[in-house]
XYZ file of C-alpha atoms in Angstrom:
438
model
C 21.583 33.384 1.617
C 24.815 31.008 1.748
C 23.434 27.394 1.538
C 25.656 24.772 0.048
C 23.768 22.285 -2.371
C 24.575 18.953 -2.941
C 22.972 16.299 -5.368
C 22.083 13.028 -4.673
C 19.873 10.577 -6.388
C 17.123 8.953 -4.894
C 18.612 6.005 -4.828
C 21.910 6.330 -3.999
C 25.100 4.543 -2.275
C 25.722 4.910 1.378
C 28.908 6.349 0.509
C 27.477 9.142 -0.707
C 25.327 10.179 1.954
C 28.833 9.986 4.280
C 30.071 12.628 1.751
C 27.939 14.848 1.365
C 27.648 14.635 5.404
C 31.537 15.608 5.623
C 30.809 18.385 3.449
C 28.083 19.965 4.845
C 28.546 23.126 6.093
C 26.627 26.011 8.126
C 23.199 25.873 9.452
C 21.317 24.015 7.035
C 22.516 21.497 3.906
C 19.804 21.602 1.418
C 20.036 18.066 -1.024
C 18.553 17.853 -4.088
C 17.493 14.344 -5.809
C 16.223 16.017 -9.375
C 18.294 15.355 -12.602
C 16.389 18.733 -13.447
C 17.147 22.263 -12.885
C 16.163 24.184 -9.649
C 14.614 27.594 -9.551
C 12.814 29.356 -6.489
C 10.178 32.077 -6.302
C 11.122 35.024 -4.724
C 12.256 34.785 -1.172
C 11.118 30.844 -1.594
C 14.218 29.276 -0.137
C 14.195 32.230 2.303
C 11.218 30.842 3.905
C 11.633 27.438 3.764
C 14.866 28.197 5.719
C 12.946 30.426 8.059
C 10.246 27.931 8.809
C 12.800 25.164 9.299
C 14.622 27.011 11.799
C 11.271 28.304 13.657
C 9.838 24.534 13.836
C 12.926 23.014 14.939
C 13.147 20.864 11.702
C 15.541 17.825 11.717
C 14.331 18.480 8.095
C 12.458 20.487 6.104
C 9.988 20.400 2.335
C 7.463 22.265 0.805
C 5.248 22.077 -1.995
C 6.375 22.999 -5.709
C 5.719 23.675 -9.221
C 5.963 20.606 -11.482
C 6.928 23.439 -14.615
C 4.322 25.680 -14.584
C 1.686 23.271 -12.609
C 1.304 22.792 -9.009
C 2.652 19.993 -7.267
C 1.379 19.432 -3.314
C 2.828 16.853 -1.424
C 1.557 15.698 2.047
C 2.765 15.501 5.237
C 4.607 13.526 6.846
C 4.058 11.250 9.668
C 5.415 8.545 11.882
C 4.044 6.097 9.666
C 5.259 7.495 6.362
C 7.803 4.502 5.537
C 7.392 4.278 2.000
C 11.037 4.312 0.429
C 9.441 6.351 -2.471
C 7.347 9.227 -0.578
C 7.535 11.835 -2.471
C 9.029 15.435 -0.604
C 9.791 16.798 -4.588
C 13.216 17.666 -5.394
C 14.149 19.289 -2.161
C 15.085 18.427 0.863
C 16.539 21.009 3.222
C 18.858 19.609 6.277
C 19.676 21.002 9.629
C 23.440 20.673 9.069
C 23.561 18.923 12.545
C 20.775 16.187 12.273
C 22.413 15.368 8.603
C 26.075 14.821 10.426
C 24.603 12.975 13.259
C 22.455 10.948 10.926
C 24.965 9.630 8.723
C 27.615 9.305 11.627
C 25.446 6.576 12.834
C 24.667 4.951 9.127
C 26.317 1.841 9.273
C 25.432 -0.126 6.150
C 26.963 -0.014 2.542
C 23.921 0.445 0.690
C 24.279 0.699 -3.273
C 20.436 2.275 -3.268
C 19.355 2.942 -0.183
C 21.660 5.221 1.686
C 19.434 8.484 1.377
C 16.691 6.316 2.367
C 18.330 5.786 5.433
C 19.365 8.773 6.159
C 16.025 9.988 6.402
C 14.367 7.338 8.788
C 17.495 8.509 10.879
C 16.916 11.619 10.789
C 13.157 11.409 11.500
C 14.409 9.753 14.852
C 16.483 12.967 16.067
C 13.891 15.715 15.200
C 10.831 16.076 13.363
C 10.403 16.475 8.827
C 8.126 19.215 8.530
C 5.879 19.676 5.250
C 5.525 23.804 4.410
C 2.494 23.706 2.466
C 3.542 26.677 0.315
C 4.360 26.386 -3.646
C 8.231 27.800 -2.998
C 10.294 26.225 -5.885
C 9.980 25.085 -9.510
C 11.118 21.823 -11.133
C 10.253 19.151 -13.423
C 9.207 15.787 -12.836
C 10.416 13.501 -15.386
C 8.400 10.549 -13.832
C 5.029 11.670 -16.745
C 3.306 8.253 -16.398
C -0.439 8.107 -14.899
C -0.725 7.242 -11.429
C -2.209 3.475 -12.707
C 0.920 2.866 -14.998
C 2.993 3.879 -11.788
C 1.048 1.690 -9.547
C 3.291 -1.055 -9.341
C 6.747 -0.122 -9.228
C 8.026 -1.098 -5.868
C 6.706 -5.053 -6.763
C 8.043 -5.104 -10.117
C 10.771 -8.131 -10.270
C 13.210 -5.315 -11.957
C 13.405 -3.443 -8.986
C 14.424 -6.498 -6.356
C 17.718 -5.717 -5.915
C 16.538 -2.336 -4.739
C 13.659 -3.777 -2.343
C 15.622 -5.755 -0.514
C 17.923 -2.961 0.623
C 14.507 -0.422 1.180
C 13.530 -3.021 3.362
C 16.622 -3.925 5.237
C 16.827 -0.360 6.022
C 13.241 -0.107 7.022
C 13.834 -3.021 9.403
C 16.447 -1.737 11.271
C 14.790 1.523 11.633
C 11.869 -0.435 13.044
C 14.087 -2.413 15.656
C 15.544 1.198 16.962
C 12.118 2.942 17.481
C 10.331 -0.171 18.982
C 7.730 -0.868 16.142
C 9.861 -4.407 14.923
C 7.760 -7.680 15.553
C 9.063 -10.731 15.941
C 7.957 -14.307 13.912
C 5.734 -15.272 16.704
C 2.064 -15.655 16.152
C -1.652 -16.088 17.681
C -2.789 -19.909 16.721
C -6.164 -19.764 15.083
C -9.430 -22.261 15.423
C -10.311 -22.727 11.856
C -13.180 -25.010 13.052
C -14.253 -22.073 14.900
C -18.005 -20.943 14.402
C -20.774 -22.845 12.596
C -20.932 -22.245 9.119
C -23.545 -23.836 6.445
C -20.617 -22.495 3.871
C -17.187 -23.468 3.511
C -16.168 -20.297 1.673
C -17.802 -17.371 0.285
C -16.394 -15.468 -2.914
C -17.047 -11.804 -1.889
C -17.619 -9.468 -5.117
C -18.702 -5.181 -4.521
C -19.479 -3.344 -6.700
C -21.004 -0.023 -8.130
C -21.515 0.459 -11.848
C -19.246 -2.063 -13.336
C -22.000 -3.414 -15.963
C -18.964 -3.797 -18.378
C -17.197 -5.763 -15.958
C -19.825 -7.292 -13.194
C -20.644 -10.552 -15.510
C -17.028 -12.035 -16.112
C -16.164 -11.592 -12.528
C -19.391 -13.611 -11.502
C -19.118 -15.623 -13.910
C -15.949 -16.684 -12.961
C -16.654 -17.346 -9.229
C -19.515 -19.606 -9.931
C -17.046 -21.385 -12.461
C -15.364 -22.754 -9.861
C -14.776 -26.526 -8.626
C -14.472 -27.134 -4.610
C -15.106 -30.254 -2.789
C -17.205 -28.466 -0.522
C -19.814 -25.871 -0.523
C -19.402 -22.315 -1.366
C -21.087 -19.121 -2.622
C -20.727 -16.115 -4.550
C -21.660 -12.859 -2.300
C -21.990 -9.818 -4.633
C -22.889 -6.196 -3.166
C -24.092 -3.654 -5.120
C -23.785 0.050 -3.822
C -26.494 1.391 -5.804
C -25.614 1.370 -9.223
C -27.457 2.949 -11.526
C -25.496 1.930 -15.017
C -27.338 -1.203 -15.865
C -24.739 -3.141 -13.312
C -28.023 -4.240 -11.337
C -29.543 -6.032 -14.223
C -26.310 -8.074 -14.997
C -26.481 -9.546 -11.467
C -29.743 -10.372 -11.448
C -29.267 -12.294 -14.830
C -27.330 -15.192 -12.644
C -30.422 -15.411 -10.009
C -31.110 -18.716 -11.635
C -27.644 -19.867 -9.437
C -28.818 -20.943 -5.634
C -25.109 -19.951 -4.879
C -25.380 -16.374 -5.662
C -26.542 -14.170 -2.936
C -27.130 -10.483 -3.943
C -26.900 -7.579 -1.617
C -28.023 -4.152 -2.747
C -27.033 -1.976 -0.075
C -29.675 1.378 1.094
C -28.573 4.890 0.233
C -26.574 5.588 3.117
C -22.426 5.630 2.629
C -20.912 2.191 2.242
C -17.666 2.279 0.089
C -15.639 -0.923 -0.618
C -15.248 -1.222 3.206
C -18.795 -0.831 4.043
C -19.961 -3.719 1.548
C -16.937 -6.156 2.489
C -18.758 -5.354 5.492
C -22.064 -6.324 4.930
C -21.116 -9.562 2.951
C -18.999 -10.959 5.798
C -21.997 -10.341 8.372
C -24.543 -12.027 5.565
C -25.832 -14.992 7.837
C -24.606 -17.047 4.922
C -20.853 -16.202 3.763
C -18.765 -19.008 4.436
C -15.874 -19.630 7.085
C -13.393 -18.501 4.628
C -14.460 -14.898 2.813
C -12.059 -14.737 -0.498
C -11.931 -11.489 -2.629
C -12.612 -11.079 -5.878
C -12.493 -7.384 -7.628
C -15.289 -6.591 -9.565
C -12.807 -5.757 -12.617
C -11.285 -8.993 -12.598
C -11.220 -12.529 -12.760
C -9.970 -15.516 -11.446
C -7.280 -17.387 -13.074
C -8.654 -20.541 -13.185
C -11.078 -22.847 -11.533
C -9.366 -23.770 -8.994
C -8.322 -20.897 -6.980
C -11.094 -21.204 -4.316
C -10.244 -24.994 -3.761
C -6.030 -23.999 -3.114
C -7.729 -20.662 -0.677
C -9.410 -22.954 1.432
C -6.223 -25.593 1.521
C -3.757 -22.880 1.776
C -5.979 -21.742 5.074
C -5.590 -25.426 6.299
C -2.342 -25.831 5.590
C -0.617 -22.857 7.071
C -3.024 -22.716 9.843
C -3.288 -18.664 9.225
C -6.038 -16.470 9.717
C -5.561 -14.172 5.952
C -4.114 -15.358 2.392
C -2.674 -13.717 0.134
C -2.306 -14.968 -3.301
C -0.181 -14.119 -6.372
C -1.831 -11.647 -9.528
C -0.989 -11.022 -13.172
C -1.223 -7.667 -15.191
C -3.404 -7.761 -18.030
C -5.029 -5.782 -20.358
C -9.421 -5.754 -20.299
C -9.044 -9.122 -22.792
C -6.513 -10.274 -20.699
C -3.516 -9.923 -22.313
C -0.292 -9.736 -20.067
C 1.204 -6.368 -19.138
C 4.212 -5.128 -17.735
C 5.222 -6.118 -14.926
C 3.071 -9.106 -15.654
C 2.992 -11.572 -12.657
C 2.896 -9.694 -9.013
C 3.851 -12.161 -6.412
C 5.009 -9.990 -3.667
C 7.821 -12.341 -3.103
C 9.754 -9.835 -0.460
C 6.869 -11.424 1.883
C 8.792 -13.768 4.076
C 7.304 -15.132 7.312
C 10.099 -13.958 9.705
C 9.903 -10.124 8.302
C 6.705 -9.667 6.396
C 4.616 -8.074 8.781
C 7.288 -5.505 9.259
C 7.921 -4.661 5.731
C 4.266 -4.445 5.248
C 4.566 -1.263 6.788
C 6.879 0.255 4.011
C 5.163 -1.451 1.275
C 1.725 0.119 -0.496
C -0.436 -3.258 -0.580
C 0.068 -7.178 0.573
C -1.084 -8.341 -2.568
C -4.374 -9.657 -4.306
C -6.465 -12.294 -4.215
C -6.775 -12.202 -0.249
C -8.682 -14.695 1.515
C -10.221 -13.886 5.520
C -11.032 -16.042 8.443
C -14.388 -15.169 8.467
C -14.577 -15.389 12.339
C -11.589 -12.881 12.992
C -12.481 -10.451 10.231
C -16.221 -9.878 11.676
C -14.439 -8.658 15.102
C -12.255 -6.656 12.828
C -14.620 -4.943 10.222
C -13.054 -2.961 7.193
C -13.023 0.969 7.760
C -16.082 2.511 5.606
C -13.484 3.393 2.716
C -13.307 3.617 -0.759
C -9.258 2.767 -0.858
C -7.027 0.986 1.339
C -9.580 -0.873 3.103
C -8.275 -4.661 2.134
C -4.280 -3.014 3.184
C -5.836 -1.417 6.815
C -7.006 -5.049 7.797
C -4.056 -6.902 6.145
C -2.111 -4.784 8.800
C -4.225 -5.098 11.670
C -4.302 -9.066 10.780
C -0.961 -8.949 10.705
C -0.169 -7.403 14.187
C -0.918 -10.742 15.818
C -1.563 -13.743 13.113
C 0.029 -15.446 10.349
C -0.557 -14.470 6.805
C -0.150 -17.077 4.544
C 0.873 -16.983 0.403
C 0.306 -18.756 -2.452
C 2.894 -18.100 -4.778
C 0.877 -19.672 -8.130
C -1.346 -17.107 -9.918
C -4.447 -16.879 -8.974
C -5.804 -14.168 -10.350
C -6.083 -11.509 -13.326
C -5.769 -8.185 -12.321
C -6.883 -5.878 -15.523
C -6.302 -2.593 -16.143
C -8.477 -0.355 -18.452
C -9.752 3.024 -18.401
C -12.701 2.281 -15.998
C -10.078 1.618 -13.454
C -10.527 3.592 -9.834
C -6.952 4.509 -10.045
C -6.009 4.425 -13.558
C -5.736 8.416 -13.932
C -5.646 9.808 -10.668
C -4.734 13.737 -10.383
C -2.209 14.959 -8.152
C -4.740 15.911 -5.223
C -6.310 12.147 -5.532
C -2.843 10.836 -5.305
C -1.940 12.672 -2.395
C -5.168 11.912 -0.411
C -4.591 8.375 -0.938
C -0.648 7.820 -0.071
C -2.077 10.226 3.127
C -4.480 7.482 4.171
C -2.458 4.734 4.031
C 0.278 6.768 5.660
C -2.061 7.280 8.592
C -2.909 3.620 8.150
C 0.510 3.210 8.732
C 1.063 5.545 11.832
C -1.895 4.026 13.991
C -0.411 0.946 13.266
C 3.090 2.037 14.036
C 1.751 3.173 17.145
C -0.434 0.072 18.604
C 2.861 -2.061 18.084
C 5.378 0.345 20.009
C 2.858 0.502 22.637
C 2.471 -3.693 22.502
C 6.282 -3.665 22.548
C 5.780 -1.599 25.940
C 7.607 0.991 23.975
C 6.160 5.198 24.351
């Protein structure tokens, strides 16, 4: 079977996309974006052609060998904006969508120009996922999923963010799904609370961890009242015993939560509908630590002071004894006020610590999840309110072996980036349809 090949980075120049376009030829243009060589199994580009043309696929993937091991991906949706969602090496173009696409490509993108070219293609005709192994390659990416965790926030990469989300932006304006800066006032005097703020800590079997984190949170100076909520979902690792050794605080509050299924959402949950927790409900991971002892005072002024209804501080990278690590300070500084809420739906998180509006979040509620949780409300937030930043650090974020998402295999990787991409989709969808877009 005649199909021309052409490669193209990733991240590539505008200019090339508009080449390889004019080039193009026949039915179907496959591109490949591997610096690695390309083999198929038998009759494997055979079928990914034949499915391609049966689905009517604007463009078509499929699932791989990474070498010798296999290498799913997911599939994709509406809501799958994520400048570095992973299709493998190839991607396999009706010729037509690819001319028409880049025909309308407008920008001179030095990184993002296949990037564009495939939200524009997803808005002539559908990228279908064949869920068959049907090629082999090699991934030269060999870093665990924690290590690659924060790659689209790393300062290194800015020059390339800005363009992902320029491009992102646009795409967003021509389907319906952009947002304008205009946002829902909030009543922070709302509600009657006995507590000003409440630092909110889950948890299940973090005894190595548990004590420095609650420790931390009752270090801290206010000029007002606050506590420290900590949920336990049934631990059975000694975790238990290490909260109860700080019962001598009246501040602490400690939940242990009954044997049905909570997750992260489910005790967020149950600590923001405590009769106690506090107008303002600030996170604190029970891996980490605050920065200093002041972070819950700036939370509650940063609430005041923007008038918003969610913050959103600024996190370093350490190791467990808090050494820095690359990237080292994560400020999510592509947040701006007049575009955040749009690129938050291209982006993987909003950023950590996060403070809530107690009020709003309990009409809200977390989704009874174990991941993505904090990112499903930040959008939903985000729809219709303000989110405000700090841009100081706040917090240290550290990595070590005990870490959820330290060493996730391929299969945990994928389930996640498919959450968040469905995240993403409903999402996507509520703010066409507010837009009184179909």
């Amino acid at each position: 079977m005649e199909i021309k090949r052409i490669d193209l980075p990733l991240r590539c120049p505008s200019a090339s996309v508009r080449e390889a376009a004019l080039a193009a030829e026949g039915e179907f243009t496959l591109i490949y974006t591997r610096p690695t060589q390309l083999s198929w199994v038998q009759f494997g580009l055979e079928r990914l052609v034949q499915v391609a043309r049966d689905s009517g696929a604007a463009m078509a993937y499929a699932d791989h060998f990474d070498g010798d091991a296999p290498a799913p991906v997911i599939d994709y949706q509406p809501g799958s904006l994520r400048d570095e969602f992973d299709f493998g090496g190839v991607q396999l173009y009706r010729t037509s969508a690819l001319k028409e696409a880049a025909a309308a490509m407008t920008s001179s993108y030095e990184y993002a120009g296949l990037y564009e070219l495939r939200l524009r293609v997803s808005e002539i005709g559908p990228l279908v996922h064949v869920p068959e192994f049907l090629y082999y390659e090699i991934d030269t990416d060999r870093r665990d999923s924690g290590e690659k965790l924060f790659d689209y926030v790393d300062p290194r990469n800015r020059a390339v963010q800005i363009e992902m989300e320029q491009a992102c932006t646009e795409h967003l304006k021509r389907i319906g799904g952009w947002l304008p800066p205009v946002f829902k006032d909030v009543d922070l005097e709302a509600g009657e609370f006995e507590f000003e703020a409440s630092v909110v800590i889950p948890c299940r079997n973090r005894a190595a961890t548990i004590g420095d984190a609650i420790r931390s949170a009752l270090n801290q100076k206010t000029s007002f009242r606050y506590n420290v909520i900590v949920v336990d979902d049934n631990s059975d690792d000694g975790t238990v015993d290490v909260i109860k050794s700080f019962a001598g605080d009246p501040r602490l509050i400690y939940i242990a939560q009954d044997r049905t299924y909570h997750a992260i959402g489910g005790n967020w949950n149950a600590a923001v509908h405590h009769p106690s927790c506090g107008r303002f409900a600030l996170q604190l991971d029970s891996d980490d630590v605050y920065s200093d002892d002041g972070v819950v005072q700036r939370f509650v002024e940063a609430f005041r002071e923007q008038q918003c209804a969610m913050v959103v501080g600024t996190y370093r990278i350490t190791d467990f004894d808090l050494n820095e690590l690359p990237p080292g300070k994560i400020d999510h500084r592509e947040w701006t006020l007049e575009n955040g809420r749009n690129n938050a739906l291209r982006i993987n998180g909003l950023g950590a610590p996060r403070g809530f509006w107690t009020p709003l979040l309990r009409q809200i509620n977390f989704p009874t999840t174990k991941y993505g949780e904090d990112y499903a409300v930040g959008l939903r937030i985000s729809r219709e309110y303000r989110i405000g930043r700090i841009w100081d650090v706040m917090y240290n974020c550290r990595r070590w072996g005990g870490n959820s998402d330290s060493r996730l295999d391929i299969e945990a990787v994928n389930r996640n980036n498919l959450y968040k991409d469905r995240l993403r989709t409903w999402e996507l969808q509520a703010r066409i349809a507010g837009n009184g877009r179909n």
